[in-house]
Amino acid sequence: MKKLPTVAYFSMEFGLDSNFKIYAGGLGILAGDYLKAAKDLGYPVVGVGILWKQGYNKQIVTEEYGVIDAFPIYRYNFLKDTGVKVKVRIRNRDVYCKVWKVDNFENADLYLLDTDLPENADRWITGQLYGWFGEERVAQEMVLGIGGVRALKELGIKVDVYHFNEGHAVFAGLELVRYYMEEKGLSFEQALSKAREKIVFTTHTPVEAGNETHPLRLLMYMGANLNLTEEQLVHIGGAPFNMTVAALRLARISNAVSDLHRITANAMWAQVDRRSRIIGITNGVHVGTWADRRILESRHNPEKLWQTHTQIKRELLDFVEKRTGIKLREDVLTIGFARRAAPYKRSDLIFRDKEAADKMFKNDLQIIFAGKSHPLDDTGKEIVNNIIAMSKKYPGKVVFLEDYDMEIGKMLTRGCDIWLNNPRRPLEACGTSGMKAAMNGVLNVSTLDGWWPEACQHGINGWQIGDGFESKDEKEQDSHDLKSLVNVMQNEVIPTYYKNRDKWVKMMQNSIESTLEKFSAERMVKEYYEKMYIQKSHED
Ligand SMILES: *Cc1c(COP(=O)(O)O)cnc(C)c1O
């Protein structure tokens, strides 16, 4: 058998464990799940990331001040010193990056760069994850990309494939181009095509504004160009320099994170010439992390499965009471809704039909929200405030858990009865939290966005909201989806839960069986190897 290619997986964040705060949300948790699945499979993968001193914001909400962001400094005792230090020249100053190794969360080896060293004038580059913009963001991306490639070389790891998880790692591509030009004497064109042979890219953001750009002059000033001319930079990333466009041109092949997202991404980047093709590889989640062992063990016996579910639901309600002081009811249909506070996720949709909401929340429903917003995102904070207003309007029925993290994610995706997801299609690239829920027999009720069209069998393993309707007119789309949401809740979900328990439990079983393998991170990593990493001789 041929040896599998060695892959270096670059990501700005990794979600390996709730208390290891080098992640913000879905992107990082995907990266963590990827490293765990690669380890389970025994595939030759290493991760490359940053040791964030303060991580992402810790977010709390108080009566007096509203939403407050805190930035504690974290220290970890499990980091292994590799003894390796690499240098990146940023703003005309040498920045030293110490390289740590992490391998204790059942993950493949992860190498983390850290600039918080006494010899650095710029110790704070690895301070806050997504904390700053402009120069600081570019500096962080230079550490990840340029520092990352140099660290791997210094560690003696021979890399066959550089995988960029999002555009943040694009400067790793420039470093490879620089290497082939300066150290191998190739021309720019030759070096670019040589680098392309080794790079693959995963795009995540179906919103134009979510794709980061930087002014060319800033990149030149920072030294991110690595001696390339402005013209050469434009050839790769355009002007202003678009990190996604650059990644699409630096990669030999790229992927979107669900089949629907493949269509969206191809349409979105249709105008970009000289780019790689974009195939679809749907995300998956790490089963050992996200599926409750007790659920998997009892899933073939309906009675036991229901008992186990009830037990886990009780654990969730206790957890909620401990955190909030609010005691929810065990016999009431419980919705979970946990999301980054972004407008397209429409966390308030279920409340917009006031009459229907009053009626449903009076007897039949309770909902647990969790979410958090970027510290500089006022719209996101408004969304959080709005949910808190709802928890006051429906006391004892609507609760909000602050500081959404992996622990809350775990509790909710195994302890609720249904998982509500109503993004404005097609803006959800994938949405992995629904997979976690599905594997635990928590039934998805979701618009046909992201991964759900690939999994949904309406009334069998969950429910769809609406029919995949899309409109340029947001109001029209929202009112269409709201009608469908109320309809499916009142006519299907609520009656099944209270009047047909046998069918409900059967649906739980179907939910688990239809997702456990198909939406696992193991399947995803295997697919990456088959479709992206292993080069077929006749291709590309
Ligand atoms: C799974 C998970 C996510 C990603 O879920 P989405 O469905 O993409 O919103 C984000 N944050 C946490 C804490 C998670 O566990």
XYZ file of C-alpha atoms and ligand atoms in Angstrom:
555
model
C 0.000 0.000 0.000
C 1.208 3.491 -0.772
C 2.033 5.705 2.163
C -0.643 8.268 2.932
C 0.365 11.894 2.412
C 1.316 13.871 5.508
C -1.024 16.808 6.010
C -0.442 20.032 7.936
C -3.824 21.522 8.846
C -3.632 25.270 9.480
C -6.365 26.921 11.508
C -6.657 30.166 13.463
C -8.573 28.280 16.174
C -8.893 24.751 17.526
C -11.728 23.588 19.780
C -10.373 20.495 21.525
C -11.779 20.965 24.986
C -14.112 23.441 26.583
C -11.456 24.772 28.935
C -8.693 25.062 26.383
C -9.693 28.514 25.207
C -8.051 28.735 21.835
C -11.361 28.549 19.968
C -14.285 30.867 19.267
C -16.911 28.702 17.620
C -17.803 26.391 14.765
C -14.630 26.849 12.727
C -12.428 25.908 15.649
C -14.561 23.028 16.804
C -14.456 21.621 13.296
C -10.650 21.838 13.426
C -10.559 20.111 16.812
C -12.912 17.361 15.660
C -10.784 16.925 12.535
C -7.626 16.386 14.604
C -9.384 13.885 16.849
C -10.799 11.878 13.949
C -7.403 11.851 12.191
C -5.888 10.458 15.365
C -8.638 7.804 15.652
C -7.921 6.757 12.070
C -4.163 6.828 12.541
C -3.707 9.192 9.595
C -0.548 11.321 9.341
C -1.974 14.732 10.182
C -0.576 17.589 12.264
C -2.400 20.763 13.239
C -0.843 24.233 13.177
C -2.407 27.034 15.206
C -1.805 29.786 17.722
C -1.559 29.691 21.484
C -3.966 32.513 22.328
C -3.099 34.159 25.610
C -6.642 35.428 26.191
C -8.585 33.338 23.729
C -11.900 34.717 22.527
C -14.056 36.954 24.736
C -15.722 35.612 27.825
C -19.181 37.149 27.705
C -21.478 37.795 30.616
C -24.707 39.713 30.952
C -25.647 41.777 33.976
C -28.749 43.755 34.907
C -26.762 46.920 35.351
C -24.406 46.936 32.368
C -25.938 44.559 29.836
C -23.473 42.560 27.757
C -19.915 42.634 29.111
C -16.827 41.081 27.546
C -13.958 39.920 29.703
C -10.491 38.789 28.650
C -8.915 36.651 31.347
C -5.382 35.372 30.789
C -5.252 31.596 30.551
C -2.379 29.352 31.546
C -2.154 25.664 30.745
C 0.038 23.050 32.331
C -0.193 20.458 29.558
C 1.732 22.314 26.851
C 4.930 20.604 25.761
C 7.917 22.741 24.852
C 9.311 21.543 21.515
C 12.456 23.611 21.973
C 11.790 25.132 18.568
C 11.606 28.850 17.966
C 11.150 30.465 14.566
C 11.463 34.032 13.379
C 9.036 36.083 11.281
C 9.829 39.633 10.228
C 6.782 41.802 10.906
C 6.702 45.602 10.470
C 10.446 45.440 9.982
C 11.034 43.842 13.361
C 11.961 40.266 14.117
C 9.201 38.446 15.955
C 10.141 35.189 17.631
C 7.524 32.452 17.789
C 7.910 29.692 20.287
C 6.417 26.361 19.242
C 4.384 24.308 21.708
C 2.972 20.854 21.181
C -0.427 19.589 22.363
C -1.421 15.944 22.116
C -3.520 15.201 25.174
C -7.107 15.610 23.987
C -7.092 12.405 21.932
C -6.037 14.601 19.049
C -3.372 14.261 16.404
C -0.313 16.400 17.165
C -1.074 20.092 17.290
C 1.682 22.729 17.141
C 0.904 26.161 18.544
C 2.869 29.351 17.942
C 3.334 31.838 20.743
C 4.857 35.333 20.577
C 4.510 36.089 24.285
C 8.260 36.002 24.887
C 10.555 38.448 26.707
C 12.706 38.979 23.603
C 9.737 40.270 21.575
C 8.641 43.881 21.356
C 5.353 42.557 19.932
C 4.404 40.042 22.573
C 0.692 40.671 22.151
C 0.329 39.410 18.598
C -0.940 36.102 19.976
C -3.121 37.888 22.547
C -6.767 37.784 21.504
C -8.398 35.477 18.981
C -10.197 37.689 16.407
C -9.686 40.507 18.872
C -8.297 43.142 16.571
C -8.328 44.232 12.947
C -5.969 45.867 10.450
C -2.302 45.594 11.334
C -2.814 43.322 14.301
C -4.915 40.868 12.340
C -2.330 40.725 9.559
C 0.420 40.196 12.140
C -1.541 37.286 13.625
C -2.044 35.770 10.200
C 1.657 36.152 9.430
C 2.524 34.277 12.601
C 0.097 31.490 11.710
C 0.995 31.169 8.040
C 4.663 32.130 7.738
C 5.612 31.068 11.260
C 3.673 27.837 10.799
C 5.516 26.757 7.638
C 8.871 27.614 9.211
C 7.982 25.765 12.416
C 7.149 22.575 10.512
C 10.469 22.764 8.684
C 12.350 23.366 11.931
C 10.529 20.450 13.577
C 11.675 18.228 10.719
C 8.124 17.382 9.601
C 7.995 16.653 5.895
C 4.665 17.980 4.675
C 2.976 16.709 1.513
C -0.195 18.777 1.778
C -0.834 22.155 3.414
C -4.530 22.432 4.240
C -5.842 25.939 4.963
C -8.963 25.885 7.125
C -10.363 29.276 5.991
C -8.339 32.068 4.398
C -6.477 33.105 7.561
C -3.519 30.872 6.701
C -2.961 32.290 3.214
C 0.466 33.748 4.022
C 1.687 30.168 4.366
C 1.142 29.999 0.605
C 3.223 33.131 0.070
C 5.954 31.628 2.230
C 6.019 28.542 0.005
C 6.241 30.754 -3.088
C 9.060 32.728 -1.487
C 10.858 29.511 -0.601
C 10.759 28.167 -4.156
C 11.909 31.495 -5.564
C 14.638 32.414 -3.105
C 15.904 29.017 -2.052
C 15.257 26.972 -5.195
C 15.819 29.697 -7.770
C 12.483 29.325 -9.538
C 10.619 32.107 -11.316
C 7.465 33.542 -9.733
C 5.217 31.582 -12.092
C 7.114 28.343 -11.516
C 7.160 28.859 -7.765
C 3.438 29.567 -7.735
C 2.606 26.398 -9.584
C 4.958 24.402 -7.368
C 3.260 25.814 -4.248
C -0.170 25.052 -5.727
C 0.686 21.382 -5.952
C 0.881 21.287 -2.179
C -2.022 23.466 -1.043
C -5.685 22.647 -0.493
C -8.268 25.018 0.944
C -11.594 24.870 2.773
C -13.866 27.884 2.385
C -16.520 28.511 5.026
C -18.158 31.867 4.570
C -21.123 32.253 2.214
C -21.392 35.965 3.035
C -19.299 38.309 0.898
C -18.526 40.652 3.801
C -17.293 37.745 5.903
C -14.374 37.259 3.535
C -11.458 39.265 4.761
C -9.555 41.743 2.602
C -6.459 43.818 3.306
C -5.145 46.904 1.501
C -2.019 46.106 -0.552
C -0.050 48.895 1.078
C -0.738 47.432 4.480
C 0.577 44.037 3.403
C 3.711 45.639 1.927
C 4.260 47.691 5.070
C 3.786 44.661 7.315
C 6.157 42.564 5.235
C 3.474 39.972 4.526
C 4.443 40.066 0.840
C 7.758 38.328 1.637
C 9.637 40.211 -1.104
C 6.927 39.653 -3.696
C 6.056 42.780 -5.693
C 2.682 44.497 -5.469
C 1.925 43.196 -8.929
C 2.605 39.631 -7.847
C 0.401 40.077 -4.784
C -2.422 41.326 -7.004
C -1.936 38.337 -9.290
C -2.714 36.116 -6.301
C -5.261 37.987 -4.204
C -6.439 40.992 -6.217
C -6.622 44.554 -4.929
C -7.531 44.937 -2.147
C -5.987 41.580 -1.321
C -8.819 39.141 -0.680
C -7.763 36.244 1.544
C -10.376 33.872 0.111
C -9.566 34.745 -3.490
C -5.870 34.262 -2.729
C -6.518 30.893 -1.142
C -8.641 29.793 -4.108
C -5.770 30.701 -6.427
C -3.045 29.196 -4.257
C -4.842 25.874 -3.800
C -4.854 23.013 -6.265
C -8.331 22.082 -5.054
C -10.797 23.636 -2.607
C -13.907 22.502 -0.836
C -17.099 23.968 0.502
C -18.545 22.477 3.683
C -21.870 21.078 2.474
C -23.395 20.279 -0.879
C -25.611 23.357 -0.847
C -22.626 25.492 0.153
C -20.703 24.066 -2.842
C -23.332 25.578 -5.130
C -23.367 28.878 -3.209
C -19.570 29.143 -3.151
C -19.160 28.366 -6.837
C -21.690 31.060 -7.707
C -20.080 33.501 -5.315
C -16.562 33.083 -6.749
C -17.576 32.497 -10.372
C -15.874 35.729 -11.473
C -12.504 34.787 -10.042
C -10.182 33.571 -12.778
C -7.263 31.150 -12.281
C -8.914 29.624 -9.234
C -9.120 26.012 -8.157
C -12.373 24.167 -8.458
C -14.563 23.988 -5.361
C -15.969 20.582 -4.520
C -18.328 19.756 -1.667
C -17.163 17.853 1.404
C -19.761 18.094 4.133
C -18.450 18.671 7.637
C -18.712 16.000 10.280
C -18.430 15.910 14.074
C -16.264 13.763 16.327
C -18.577 11.067 17.650
C -16.526 10.330 20.774
C -16.756 13.986 21.786
C -20.340 14.810 20.885
C -22.467 11.655 21.058
C -23.383 10.577 24.586
C -22.150 7.042 25.126
C -25.290 6.151 27.099
C -27.501 7.128 24.164
C -25.475 5.060 21.724
C -25.603 2.089 24.043
C -29.363 2.189 24.512
C -30.360 3.206 21.010
C -31.669 -0.190 19.874
C -34.183 -0.461 22.697
C -36.966 2.174 22.481
C -37.860 2.048 26.156
C -34.289 2.265 27.323
C -33.545 5.003 24.833
C -36.399 7.125 26.190
C -35.305 6.516 29.776
C -31.743 7.451 28.944
C -32.892 10.564 27.120
C -35.027 11.572 30.112
C -32.059 11.108 32.412
C -29.830 13.284 30.228
C -32.564 15.895 29.911
C -32.766 16.008 33.700
C -29.002 16.590 33.840
C -29.420 19.493 31.423
C -32.248 21.037 33.443
C -30.146 20.759 36.616
C -27.263 22.424 34.781
C -29.572 25.247 33.655
C -30.873 25.696 37.188
C -27.367 25.841 38.590
C -26.331 28.471 36.054
C -29.456 30.622 36.029
C -31.559 29.731 39.049
C -34.421 28.920 36.697
C -36.142 25.583 37.054
C -37.543 24.289 33.790
C -40.055 21.452 33.624
C -39.060 17.944 32.738
C -42.393 17.067 31.099
C -42.406 20.019 28.704
C -41.092 19.827 25.139
C -37.715 21.538 25.315
C -36.102 23.384 22.432
C -32.384 23.994 22.199
C -31.084 26.955 20.228
C -27.412 27.801 20.495
C -25.731 30.009 17.948
C -23.282 32.742 17.343
C -25.344 35.930 17.514
C -25.558 36.688 13.793
C -28.640 38.242 12.169
C -29.092 35.579 9.455
C -29.536 32.915 12.152
C -32.773 34.678 13.202
C -32.753 33.591 16.837
C -35.963 35.526 17.442
C -37.960 34.042 14.557
C -40.158 31.876 16.777
C -41.228 34.973 18.747
C -42.180 37.059 15.754
C -45.706 35.634 15.526
C -46.712 36.937 18.946
C -50.060 35.231 19.125
C -48.677 31.810 18.222
C -45.695 32.277 20.542
C -47.928 33.256 23.492
C -49.995 30.169 22.894
C -47.103 27.724 22.481
C -45.034 29.019 25.370
C -48.037 29.037 27.671
C -48.280 25.250 27.901
C -46.399 23.276 25.336
C -42.929 24.669 24.929
C -39.837 25.871 26.707
C -36.613 26.985 25.075
C -32.987 27.194 26.156
C -30.870 29.714 24.296
C -27.128 30.070 24.309
C -25.085 32.423 22.239
C -22.428 35.028 22.188
C -21.322 37.867 19.996
C -17.987 39.244 18.896
C -16.847 41.921 21.405
C -16.993 44.653 18.744
C -20.275 43.563 17.158
C -23.087 45.807 18.386
C -25.713 44.096 16.251
C -24.733 40.778 17.837
C -25.109 42.308 21.289
C -28.533 43.561 20.381
C -29.491 40.011 19.451
C -28.307 38.769 22.847
C -30.247 41.561 24.570
C -33.341 40.670 22.613
C -33.229 37.038 23.766
C -32.844 38.248 27.328
C -35.922 40.426 26.852
C -37.806 37.303 25.726
C -36.689 35.426 28.824
C -38.343 38.203 30.854
C -41.475 38.121 28.757
C -41.818 34.340 29.156
C -40.398 33.688 32.638
C -39.670 30.057 33.380
C -40.157 29.214 29.699
C -37.329 31.000 27.948
C -33.843 30.907 29.440
C -30.557 32.248 28.219
C -27.190 30.705 29.044
C -24.362 33.212 28.766
C -20.878 32.560 27.398
C -21.724 29.780 24.942
C -18.836 27.306 24.827
C -18.203 23.608 24.193
C -19.546 22.586 27.581
C -22.875 24.317 26.996
C -22.882 22.959 23.452
C -22.456 19.440 24.775
C -25.187 19.756 27.398
C -27.714 21.254 24.969
C -27.118 18.948 21.999
C -27.736 15.898 24.149
C -30.326 17.056 26.664
C -32.969 18.946 24.685
C -35.869 17.313 22.859
C -35.518 19.237 19.622
C -32.829 21.320 18.006
C -34.211 24.426 16.332
C -32.281 25.936 13.460
C -33.797 28.592 11.236
C -31.077 30.389 9.280
C -32.001 32.411 6.217
C -31.078 30.039 3.399
C -28.436 29.807 1.878
C -26.381 31.638 4.490
C -25.571 28.699 6.767
C -22.555 27.002 5.204
C -23.009 23.797 7.160
C -24.104 24.031 10.816
C -22.529 21.206 12.767
C -24.463 21.643 16.005
C -27.472 19.979 14.375
C -25.328 16.907 13.660
C -24.361 16.673 17.315
C -28.036 16.852 18.277
C -29.116 14.316 15.654
C -26.615 11.718 16.895
C -28.058 12.042 20.385
C -31.621 11.553 19.209
C -32.390 15.254 19.650
C -34.649 15.863 16.665
C -33.771 18.624 14.223
C -36.408 21.156 13.236
C -34.638 23.218 10.620
C -34.899 25.227 7.442
C -33.349 23.399 4.491
C -30.009 25.117 4.819
C -26.419 23.922 5.318
C -26.139 20.178 5.917
C -29.848 19.566 6.614
C -31.032 19.013 3.008
C -28.580 16.079 2.892
C -30.026 14.455 5.991
C -33.632 15.476 6.394
C -36.402 12.913 5.950
C -39.385 14.949 7.027
C -41.423 13.313 9.777
C -39.017 10.376 9.894
C -35.721 11.585 11.379
C -36.643 15.225 12.055
C -38.591 18.009 10.371
C -37.970 20.628 7.738
C -39.230 24.176 8.068
C -40.633 25.250 4.709
C -39.435 24.024 1.374
C -36.083 25.681 0.758
C -37.694 28.956 -0.261
C -35.245 31.761 -1.028
C -35.917 35.398 -1.784
C -33.815 38.508 -2.300
C -36.471 40.245 -0.214
C -35.524 39.342 3.349
C -38.940 40.311 4.692
C -40.670 37.996 2.275
C -38.338 35.117 3.090
C -38.692 35.688 6.836
C -42.472 35.755 6.731
C -42.561 32.616 4.579
C -40.259 30.782 6.980
C -42.091 32.053 10.057
C -45.382 30.702 8.763
C -43.759 27.335 8.050
C -42.100 27.254 11.467
C -45.327 27.899 13.358
C -47.137 25.422 11.159
C -44.691 22.555 11.661
C -44.467 23.200 15.404
C -48.201 23.350 15.975
C -49.302 20.626 13.592
C -46.478 18.126 13.728
C -43.804 18.545 16.406
C -45.976 19.383 19.425
C -48.698 16.761 18.724
C -46.114 14.032 18.116
C -44.304 14.811 21.348
C -47.398 14.818 23.558
C -49.653 12.330 21.772
C -47.495 9.834 19.969
C -44.496 8.976 22.124
C -43.846 5.744 20.209
C -43.417 7.625 16.964
C -41.215 10.170 18.700
C -38.839 7.533 19.993
C -38.795 5.820 16.606
C -37.812 9.173 15.098
C -35.036 9.482 17.668
C -33.722 6.095 16.579
C -33.938 7.095 12.920
C -32.165 10.335 13.682
C -29.249 8.534 15.324
C -28.952 5.782 12.709
C -29.121 8.137 9.737
C -26.413 10.507 10.994
C -23.955 8.618 13.189
C -21.618 7.590 10.383
C -22.622 9.861 7.566
C -21.972 13.064 9.522
C -19.004 11.895 11.560
C -15.632 13.619 11.378
C -14.137 10.218 10.476
C -16.142 10.160 7.255
C -15.074 13.748 6.609
C -11.351 13.065 7.111
C -11.537 9.996 4.862
C -13.228 12.088 2.216
C -10.520 14.754 2.499
C -7.943 12.071 1.847
C -9.811 10.573 -1.105
C -10.854 13.766 -2.813
C -8.273 16.361 -1.801
C -5.049 14.966 -0.375
C -4.273 11.938 -2.529
C -3.347 13.232 -5.951
C -4.502 11.084 -8.794
C -1.830 11.133 -11.469
C -4.184 12.138 -14.303
C -5.698 15.030 -12.386
C -4.742 18.656 -11.841
C -20.859 22.800 17.407
C -20.604 24.152 17.942
C -20.644 25.281 17.096
C -20.984 25.202 15.637
O -22.343 25.018 15.475
P -23.226 25.714 14.348
O -24.311 24.748 14.095
O -22.335 25.891 13.152
O -23.711 26.992 14.897
C -20.364 26.523 17.651
N -20.069 26.669 18.949
C -20.042 25.616 19.790
C -19.704 25.847 21.224
C -20.309 24.316 19.322
O -20.256 23.286 20.176
